[in-house]
């Protein structure tokens, strides 16, 4: 008698998520458990300017047995004076990428110290505890935002960014990120695919977004996030338009950071039928070797 075939789990890709290696609330293991429990079959771990959470997540995924972890990163870049985030997926490691990320981490530490100084000048001393608490992992602005909330200086994270940490805020520090073009090159050297992250998070007009897509395609960029955890149906339609117009493949990722934020791993609208999914363009992303596998 033949054993009936085990039905394959329904494909569910989430190609953008954070862990405690950057500003996520869950450890790599906890993130993988949460994603597995929600039916994610392909999860990219994409921490800000670090791949430090990837190996632990891949090992946890191997234990879970129902999902694959794609080695990723989210690189902060500068383009035309604006901060633009690129997601790199399917990384195989390369000294140039790792040196580049070390440079980005150094920028984060410098910025953190400048933020501490500016907060102190605004009468909010003691923010260096944020730096000390992070240990070896570089602090991001959201860590300072949480500290400001804990101090009672602001109501919540958005207010912390508005009053202090954002571009108009009193503790704003201009970041020294790498250029968009260089970040694409780092990702490619590491064997990865580059994705323009959350196009509607930059507050750009349609004309600026088209210019950005042109620059990104010109640099060799391959894909754009058409669906994120926060995109509205209108934004999905417009992002699909950008992806078709600029011949960028379509990616999807929740940008999950923490439980209780309204986002969950794998909680994503489907890509529109007309989209050309990144995994069709780059099938190796779905079959990549994971350690121990
Ligand atoms: Mn973040
Ligand atoms: Mn981002
Ligand atoms: Mn992100």
mmCIF file of C-alpha atoms and ligand atoms in Angstrom:
data_model
loop_
_atom_site.group_PDB
_atom_site.id
_atom_site.type_symbol
_atom_site.label_atom_id
_atom_site.label_comp_id
_atom_site.label_asym_id
_atom_site.label_seq_id
_atom_site.Cartn_x
_atom_site.Cartn_y
_atom_site.Cartn_z
ATOM 1 C CA UNK A 1 0.000 0.000 0.000
ATOM 2 C CA UNK A 2 1.295 3.404 -0.925
ATOM 3 C CA UNK A 3 1.611 6.127 1.682
ATOM 4 C CA UNK A 4 -0.543 9.071 0.670
ATOM 5 C CA UNK A 5 1.579 12.099 -0.245
ATOM 6 C CA UNK A 6 1.927 14.657 2.528
ATOM 7 C CA UNK A 7 0.300 17.869 1.297
ATOM 8 C CA UNK A 8 2.852 20.635 0.882
ATOM 9 C CA UNK A 9 2.216 23.576 3.206
ATOM 10 C CA UNK A 10 0.686 26.542 1.440
ATOM 11 C CA UNK A 11 3.442 28.819 0.156
ATOM 12 C CA UNK A 12 3.696 31.945 2.289
ATOM 13 C CA UNK A 13 6.687 34.242 1.862
ATOM 14 C CA UNK A 14 7.554 37.114 4.185
ATOM 15 C CA UNK A 15 10.737 38.712 2.913
ATOM 16 C CA UNK A 16 11.271 41.494 5.477
ATOM 17 C CA UNK A 17 11.446 41.065 9.266
ATOM 18 C CA UNK A 18 13.560 42.206 12.226
ATOM 19 C CA UNK A 19 15.057 40.598 15.335
ATOM 20 C CA UNK A 20 16.891 41.799 18.435
ATOM 21 C CA UNK A 21 20.029 41.932 16.261
ATOM 22 C CA UNK A 22 18.630 45.349 15.280
ATOM 23 C CA UNK A 23 15.431 47.009 16.506
ATOM 24 C CA UNK A 24 13.133 43.989 16.628
ATOM 25 C CA UNK A 25 11.662 42.835 19.938
ATOM 26 C CA UNK A 26 12.023 39.089 19.323
ATOM 27 C CA UNK A 27 15.198 37.039 19.258
ATOM 28 C CA UNK A 28 15.908 35.215 15.973
ATOM 29 C CA UNK A 29 14.579 31.985 17.519
ATOM 30 C CA UNK A 30 11.382 33.671 18.766
ATOM 31 C CA UNK A 31 10.823 35.303 15.383
ATOM 32 C CA UNK A 32 11.128 31.960 13.597
ATOM 33 C CA UNK A 33 8.712 30.317 16.069
ATOM 34 C CA UNK A 34 6.182 33.113 15.578
ATOM 35 C CA UNK A 35 6.502 32.974 11.787
ATOM 36 C CA UNK A 36 6.197 29.163 11.754
ATOM 37 C CA UNK A 37 3.082 29.341 13.943
ATOM 38 C CA UNK A 38 1.533 31.733 11.427
ATOM 39 C CA UNK A 39 2.194 29.498 8.439
ATOM 40 C CA UNK A 40 5.147 31.331 6.917
ATOM 41 C CA UNK A 41 7.108 28.956 4.669
ATOM 42 C CA UNK A 42 9.850 31.398 3.580
ATOM 43 C CA UNK A 43 11.058 34.058 5.988
ATOM 44 C CA UNK A 44 13.808 36.577 5.282
ATOM 45 C CA UNK A 45 15.615 37.914 8.350
ATOM 46 C CA UNK A 46 16.515 41.470 7.378
ATOM 47 C CA UNK A 47 17.972 43.391 10.288
ATOM 48 C CA UNK A 48 19.214 46.958 9.919
ATOM 49 C CA UNK A 49 22.801 46.879 8.654
ATOM 50 C CA UNK A 50 23.614 43.507 10.181
ATOM 51 C CA UNK A 51 23.289 39.813 9.398
ATOM 52 C CA UNK A 52 24.008 38.855 13.017
ATOM 53 C CA UNK A 53 20.590 37.223 13.549
ATOM 54 C CA UNK A 54 20.615 35.062 10.422
ATOM 55 C CA UNK A 55 22.480 31.935 11.548
ATOM 56 C CA UNK A 56 20.490 31.507 14.774
ATOM 57 C CA UNK A 57 17.270 31.939 12.775
ATOM 58 C CA UNK A 58 18.362 29.383 10.172
ATOM 59 C CA UNK A 59 19.203 26.874 12.895
ATOM 60 C CA UNK A 60 15.819 27.431 14.534
ATOM 61 C CA UNK A 61 14.114 27.006 11.157
ATOM 62 C CA UNK A 62 15.927 23.738 10.651
ATOM 63 C CA UNK A 63 14.551 22.574 14.008
ATOM 64 C CA UNK A 64 11.029 23.736 13.153
ATOM 65 C CA UNK A 65 11.247 21.968 9.790
ATOM 66 C CA UNK A 66 8.357 23.852 8.179
ATOM 67 C CA UNK A 67 10.029 27.008 7.009
ATOM 68 C CA UNK A 68 13.186 28.273 5.388
ATOM 69 C CA UNK A 69 15.073 31.332 6.512
ATOM 70 C CA UNK A 70 16.517 33.475 3.754
ATOM 71 C CA UNK A 71 19.692 35.325 4.742
ATOM 72 C CA UNK A 72 18.957 39.027 4.417
ATOM 73 C CA UNK A 73 19.767 42.533 5.551
ATOM 74 C CA UNK A 74 18.161 45.980 5.389
ATOM 75 C CA UNK A 75 20.733 48.597 4.429
ATOM 76 C CA UNK A 76 20.131 52.279 5.157
ATOM 77 C CA UNK A 77 21.324 54.323 2.190
ATOM 78 C CA UNK A 78 21.386 57.908 1.022
ATOM 79 C CA UNK A 79 19.998 58.984 -2.312
ATOM 80 C CA UNK A 80 19.562 62.679 -3.170
ATOM 81 C CA UNK A 81 19.960 63.510 0.513
ATOM 82 C CA UNK A 82 17.107 61.192 1.504
ATOM 83 C CA UNK A 83 17.305 58.028 3.560
ATOM 84 C CA UNK A 84 16.266 55.049 1.429
ATOM 85 C CA UNK A 85 16.188 51.457 2.681
ATOM 86 C CA UNK A 86 17.287 48.516 0.550
ATOM 87 C CA UNK A 87 16.641 44.915 1.461
ATOM 88 C CA UNK A 88 19.270 42.395 0.363
ATOM 89 C CA UNK A 89 18.076 38.782 0.053
ATOM 90 C CA UNK A 90 19.822 35.456 -0.473
ATOM 91 C CA UNK A 91 23.177 36.642 0.869
ATOM 92 C CA UNK A 92 26.033 34.195 0.829
ATOM 93 C CA UNK A 93 28.485 36.370 2.674
ATOM 94 C CA UNK A 94 31.269 38.404 1.118
ATOM 95 C CA UNK A 95 34.054 40.415 2.772
ATOM 96 C CA UNK A 96 33.005 43.573 0.942
ATOM 97 C CA UNK A 97 29.441 43.314 2.255
ATOM 98 C CA UNK A 98 30.636 42.562 5.783
ATOM 99 C CA UNK A 99 33.114 45.469 5.682
ATOM 100 C CA UNK A 100 30.346 47.673 4.352
ATOM 101 C CA UNK A 101 28.005 46.661 7.154
ATOM 102 C CA UNK A 102 30.803 47.309 9.672
ATOM 103 C CA UNK A 103 31.049 50.834 8.228
ATOM 104 C CA UNK A 104 27.281 51.266 8.606
ATOM 105 C CA UNK A 105 27.459 50.012 12.193
ATOM 106 C CA UNK A 106 30.199 52.546 12.941
ATOM 107 C CA UNK A 107 27.882 55.252 11.551
ATOM 108 C CA UNK A 108 25.159 53.996 13.916
ATOM 109 C CA UNK A 109 27.448 54.224 16.951
ATOM 110 C CA UNK A 110 28.567 57.739 15.999
ATOM 111 C CA UNK A 111 24.995 58.831 15.459
ATOM 112 C CA UNK A 112 23.973 57.323 18.812
ATOM 113 C CA UNK A 113 26.622 59.347 20.637
ATOM 114 C CA UNK A 114 25.588 62.516 18.841
ATOM 115 C CA UNK A 115 21.944 61.857 19.763
ATOM 116 C CA UNK A 116 22.927 61.423 23.434
ATOM 117 C CA UNK A 117 24.723 64.784 23.345
ATOM 118 C CA UNK A 118 21.812 66.560 21.653
ATOM 119 C CA UNK A 119 19.242 65.110 24.030
ATOM 120 C CA UNK A 120 21.396 66.250 26.972
ATOM 121 C CA UNK A 121 21.467 69.767 25.497
ATOM 122 C CA UNK A 122 17.650 69.639 25.370
ATOM 123 C CA UNK A 123 17.592 68.874 29.100
ATOM 124 C CA UNK A 124 17.245 65.091 28.706
ATOM 125 C CA UNK A 125 20.410 63.718 30.284
ATOM 126 C CA UNK A 126 21.169 60.044 30.804
ATOM 127 C CA UNK A 127 20.418 58.677 27.335
ATOM 128 C CA UNK A 128 23.801 56.944 27.311
ATOM 129 C CA UNK A 129 22.064 54.100 29.163
ATOM 130 C CA UNK A 130 20.494 53.275 25.778
ATOM 131 C CA UNK A 131 23.991 52.699 24.388
ATOM 132 C CA UNK A 132 25.152 50.681 27.389
ATOM 133 C CA UNK A 133 22.076 48.472 27.332
ATOM 134 C CA UNK A 134 22.663 47.481 23.696
ATOM 135 C CA UNK A 135 25.984 45.789 24.419
ATOM 136 C CA UNK A 136 27.618 44.850 21.123
ATOM 137 C CA UNK A 137 24.595 45.659 18.939
ATOM 138 C CA UNK A 138 24.390 49.191 17.615
ATOM 139 C CA UNK A 139 21.496 51.299 18.913
ATOM 140 C CA UNK A 140 18.951 52.648 16.460
ATOM 141 C CA UNK A 141 16.699 55.654 16.824
ATOM 142 C CA UNK A 142 13.785 53.500 17.979
ATOM 143 C CA UNK A 143 15.832 52.476 21.025
ATOM 144 C CA UNK A 144 16.109 56.168 21.917
ATOM 145 C CA UNK A 145 12.415 56.599 21.182
ATOM 146 C CA UNK A 146 11.563 53.863 23.683
ATOM 147 C CA UNK A 147 13.840 55.500 26.256
ATOM 148 C CA UNK A 148 12.094 58.863 25.743
ATOM 149 C CA UNK A 149 8.738 57.156 26.275
ATOM 150 C CA UNK A 150 10.031 55.441 29.448
ATOM 151 C CA UNK A 151 11.277 58.822 30.726
ATOM 152 C CA UNK A 152 7.822 60.299 30.215
ATOM 153 C CA UNK A 153 9.315 62.880 27.848
ATOM 154 C CA UNK A 154 6.935 61.811 25.068
ATOM 155 C CA UNK A 155 3.726 59.820 24.756
ATOM 156 C CA UNK A 156 4.833 57.239 22.183
ATOM 157 C CA UNK A 157 7.352 56.452 19.447
ATOM 158 C CA UNK A 158 5.762 58.697 16.793
ATOM 159 C CA UNK A 159 5.913 61.648 19.172
ATOM 160 C CA UNK A 160 9.540 60.808 20.017
ATOM 161 C CA UNK A 161 10.407 61.001 16.323
ATOM 162 C CA UNK A 162 8.374 64.152 15.761
ATOM 163 C CA UNK A 163 9.832 66.093 18.687
ATOM 164 C CA UNK A 164 13.345 64.710 18.961
ATOM 165 C CA UNK A 165 14.630 62.029 16.605
ATOM 166 C CA UNK A 166 13.091 62.863 13.235
ATOM 167 C CA UNK A 167 14.343 65.321 10.636
ATOM 168 C CA UNK A 168 12.545 68.252 12.325
ATOM 169 C CA UNK A 169 13.380 67.111 15.844
ATOM 170 C CA UNK A 170 15.719 68.659 18.414
ATOM 171 C CA UNK A 171 18.048 65.649 18.520
ATOM 172 C CA UNK A 172 18.134 65.044 14.765
ATOM 173 C CA UNK A 173 21.497 63.841 13.512
ATOM 174 C CA UNK A 174 22.172 63.584 9.796
ATOM 175 C CA UNK A 175 23.136 59.967 9.070
ATOM 176 C CA UNK A 176 26.289 59.138 7.144
ATOM 177 C CA UNK A 177 24.906 56.176 5.222
ATOM 178 C CA UNK A 178 26.384 54.607 2.138
ATOM 179 C CA UNK A 179 25.004 55.584 -1.287
ATOM 180 C CA UNK A 180 22.174 53.613 -2.864
ATOM 181 C CA UNK A 181 24.445 52.506 -5.703
ATOM 182 C CA UNK A 182 27.171 51.189 -3.394
ATOM 183 C CA UNK A 183 24.671 49.271 -1.271
ATOM 184 C CA UNK A 184 23.343 47.505 -4.385
ATOM 185 C CA UNK A 185 26.929 46.581 -5.276
ATOM 186 C CA UNK A 186 27.577 45.155 -1.784
ATOM 187 C CA UNK A 187 24.430 43.013 -2.002
ATOM 188 C CA UNK A 188 25.363 41.749 -5.474
ATOM 189 C CA UNK A 189 28.931 40.906 -4.440
ATOM 190 C CA UNK A 190 27.430 38.758 -1.682
ATOM 191 C CA UNK A 191 25.341 36.886 -4.270
ATOM 192 C CA UNK A 192 22.114 38.550 -3.141
ATOM 193 C CA UNK A 193 19.175 40.301 -4.763
ATOM 194 C CA UNK A 194 18.383 43.916 -3.948
ATOM 195 C CA UNK A 195 14.909 45.169 -3.150
ATOM 196 C CA UNK A 196 13.697 48.746 -2.745
ATOM 197 C CA UNK A 197 11.974 48.616 0.648
ATOM 198 C CA UNK A 198 8.585 50.134 1.566
ATOM 199 C CA UNK A 199 8.351 52.754 -1.231
ATOM 200 C CA UNK A 200 5.509 54.572 0.525
ATOM 201 C CA UNK A 201 7.421 55.130 3.757
ATOM 202 C CA UNK A 202 9.504 57.982 2.324
ATOM 203 C CA UNK A 203 6.771 60.577 1.897
ATOM 204 C CA UNK A 204 7.758 61.053 -1.748
ATOM 205 C CA UNK A 205 5.595 62.345 -4.573
ATOM 206 C CA UNK A 206 4.923 60.050 -7.526
ATOM 207 C CA UNK A 207 7.496 61.929 -9.615
ATOM 208 C CA UNK A 208 10.191 61.451 -6.959
ATOM 209 C CA UNK A 209 9.318 57.763 -6.607
ATOM 210 C CA UNK A 210 9.713 57.287 -10.360
ATOM 211 C CA UNK A 211 13.102 59.027 -10.201
ATOM 212 C CA UNK A 212 14.096 56.811 -7.295
ATOM 213 C CA UNK A 213 13.069 53.673 -9.210
ATOM 214 C CA UNK A 214 15.061 54.867 -12.225
ATOM 215 C CA UNK A 215 18.167 55.381 -10.086
ATOM 216 C CA UNK A 216 17.659 52.021 -8.408
ATOM 217 C CA UNK A 217 17.229 50.166 -11.712
ATOM 218 C CA UNK A 218 20.229 52.051 -13.090
ATOM 219 C CA UNK A 219 22.278 50.773 -10.152
ATOM 220 C CA UNK A 220 21.226 47.200 -10.957
ATOM 221 C CA UNK A 221 18.392 46.899 -8.417
ATOM 222 C CA UNK A 222 16.033 44.009 -9.065
ATOM 223 C CA UNK A 223 12.840 44.329 -7.079
ATOM 224 C CA UNK A 224 10.474 46.564 -5.148
ATOM 225 C CA UNK A 225 8.240 45.801 -2.184
ATOM 226 C CA UNK A 226 4.753 45.883 -3.685
ATOM 227 C CA UNK A 227 3.059 44.551 -0.547
ATOM 228 C CA UNK A 228 4.169 45.356 3.010
ATOM 229 C CA UNK A 229 2.447 44.967 6.359
ATOM 230 C CA UNK A 230 1.261 48.565 6.096
ATOM 231 C CA UNK A 231 0.420 49.118 2.423
ATOM 232 C CA UNK A 232 -3.124 50.183 1.559
ATOM 233 C CA UNK A 233 -4.834 48.688 -1.541
ATOM 234 C CA UNK A 234 -4.157 51.948 -3.394
ATOM 235 C CA UNK A 235 -0.466 51.798 -2.511
ATOM 236 C CA UNK A 236 -0.274 48.177 -3.663
ATOM 237 C CA UNK A 237 -1.799 49.182 -6.988
ATOM 238 C CA UNK A 238 0.607 52.129 -7.354
ATOM 239 C CA UNK A 239 3.636 50.042 -6.349
ATOM 240 C CA UNK A 240 2.614 47.418 -8.897
ATOM 241 C CA UNK A 241 2.557 50.232 -11.463
ATOM 242 C CA UNK A 242 6.096 51.228 -10.472
ATOM 243 C CA UNK A 243 7.304 47.636 -10.642
ATOM 244 C CA UNK A 244 5.862 47.097 -14.130
ATOM 245 C CA UNK A 245 7.004 50.480 -15.449
ATOM 246 C CA UNK A 246 10.568 50.054 -14.182
ATOM 247 C CA UNK A 247 10.788 46.286 -14.770
ATOM 248 C CA UNK A 248 11.369 45.579 -11.116
ATOM 249 C CA UNK A 249 10.231 42.239 -9.730
ATOM 250 C CA UNK A 250 7.661 42.333 -6.925
ATOM 251 C CA UNK A 251 8.571 41.474 -3.340
ATOM 252 C CA UNK A 252 6.474 41.303 -0.198
ATOM 253 C CA UNK A 253 7.446 41.638 3.445
ATOM 254 C CA UNK A 254 5.688 42.538 6.671
ATOM 255 C CA UNK A 255 8.573 44.604 8.136
ATOM 256 C CA UNK A 256 7.573 42.948 11.421
ATOM 257 C CA UNK A 257 9.393 44.407 14.450
ATOM 258 C CA UNK A 258 7.392 43.472 17.542
ATOM 259 C CA UNK A 259 4.195 41.804 18.766
ATOM 260 C CA UNK A 260 1.347 44.174 19.536
ATOM 261 C CA UNK A 261 2.096 46.576 16.683
ATOM 262 C CA UNK A 262 -0.673 45.388 14.372
ATOM 263 C CA UNK A 263 1.844 43.598 12.128
ATOM 264 C CA UNK A 264 2.600 39.892 12.173
ATOM 265 C CA UNK A 265 5.038 37.741 10.209
ATOM 266 C CA UNK A 266 3.300 36.490 7.073
ATOM 267 C CA UNK A 267 0.296 38.742 7.602
ATOM 268 C CA UNK A 268 0.299 40.184 4.091
ATOM 269 C CA UNK A 269 -2.117 40.804 1.257
ATOM 270 C CA UNK A 270 -1.357 38.587 -1.757
ATOM 271 C CA UNK A 271 0.716 40.030 -4.583
ATOM 272 C CA UNK A 272 -1.555 41.248 -7.405
ATOM 273 C CA UNK A 273 -2.029 38.783 -10.294
ATOM 274 C CA UNK A 274 -0.176 41.048 -12.716
ATOM 275 C CA UNK A 275 2.926 41.158 -10.489
ATOM 276 C CA UNK A 276 6.100 39.293 -11.398
ATOM 277 C CA UNK A 277 7.143 37.823 -8.045
ATOM 278 C CA UNK A 278 10.783 38.095 -7.065
ATOM 279 C CA UNK A 279 10.923 34.336 -6.403
ATOM 280 C CA UNK A 280 10.028 33.652 -10.071
ATOM 281 C CA UNK A 281 12.845 35.955 -11.156
ATOM 282 C CA UNK A 282 15.232 34.550 -8.505
ATOM 283 C CA UNK A 283 14.079 30.996 -7.699
ATOM 284 C CA UNK A 284 17.316 30.290 -5.809
ATOM 285 C CA UNK A 285 15.898 32.401 -2.956
ATOM 286 C CA UNK A 286 13.403 29.668 -2.130
ATOM 287 C CA UNK A 287 15.818 26.756 -2.259
ATOM 288 C CA UNK A 288 18.881 28.313 -0.678
ATOM 289 C CA UNK A 289 20.939 26.016 1.474
ATOM 290 C CA UNK A 290 20.601 26.566 5.191
ATOM 291 C CA UNK A 291 23.246 25.519 7.708
ATOM 292 C CA UNK A 292 22.675 22.057 9.068
ATOM 293 C CA UNK A 293 20.193 21.258 6.280
HETATM 294 MN MN1 LIG B 1 13.401 49.246 12.231
HETATM 295 MN MN1 LIG B 2 13.002 50.302 6.661
HETATM 296 MN MN1 LIG B 3 12.567 47.055 8.121
#
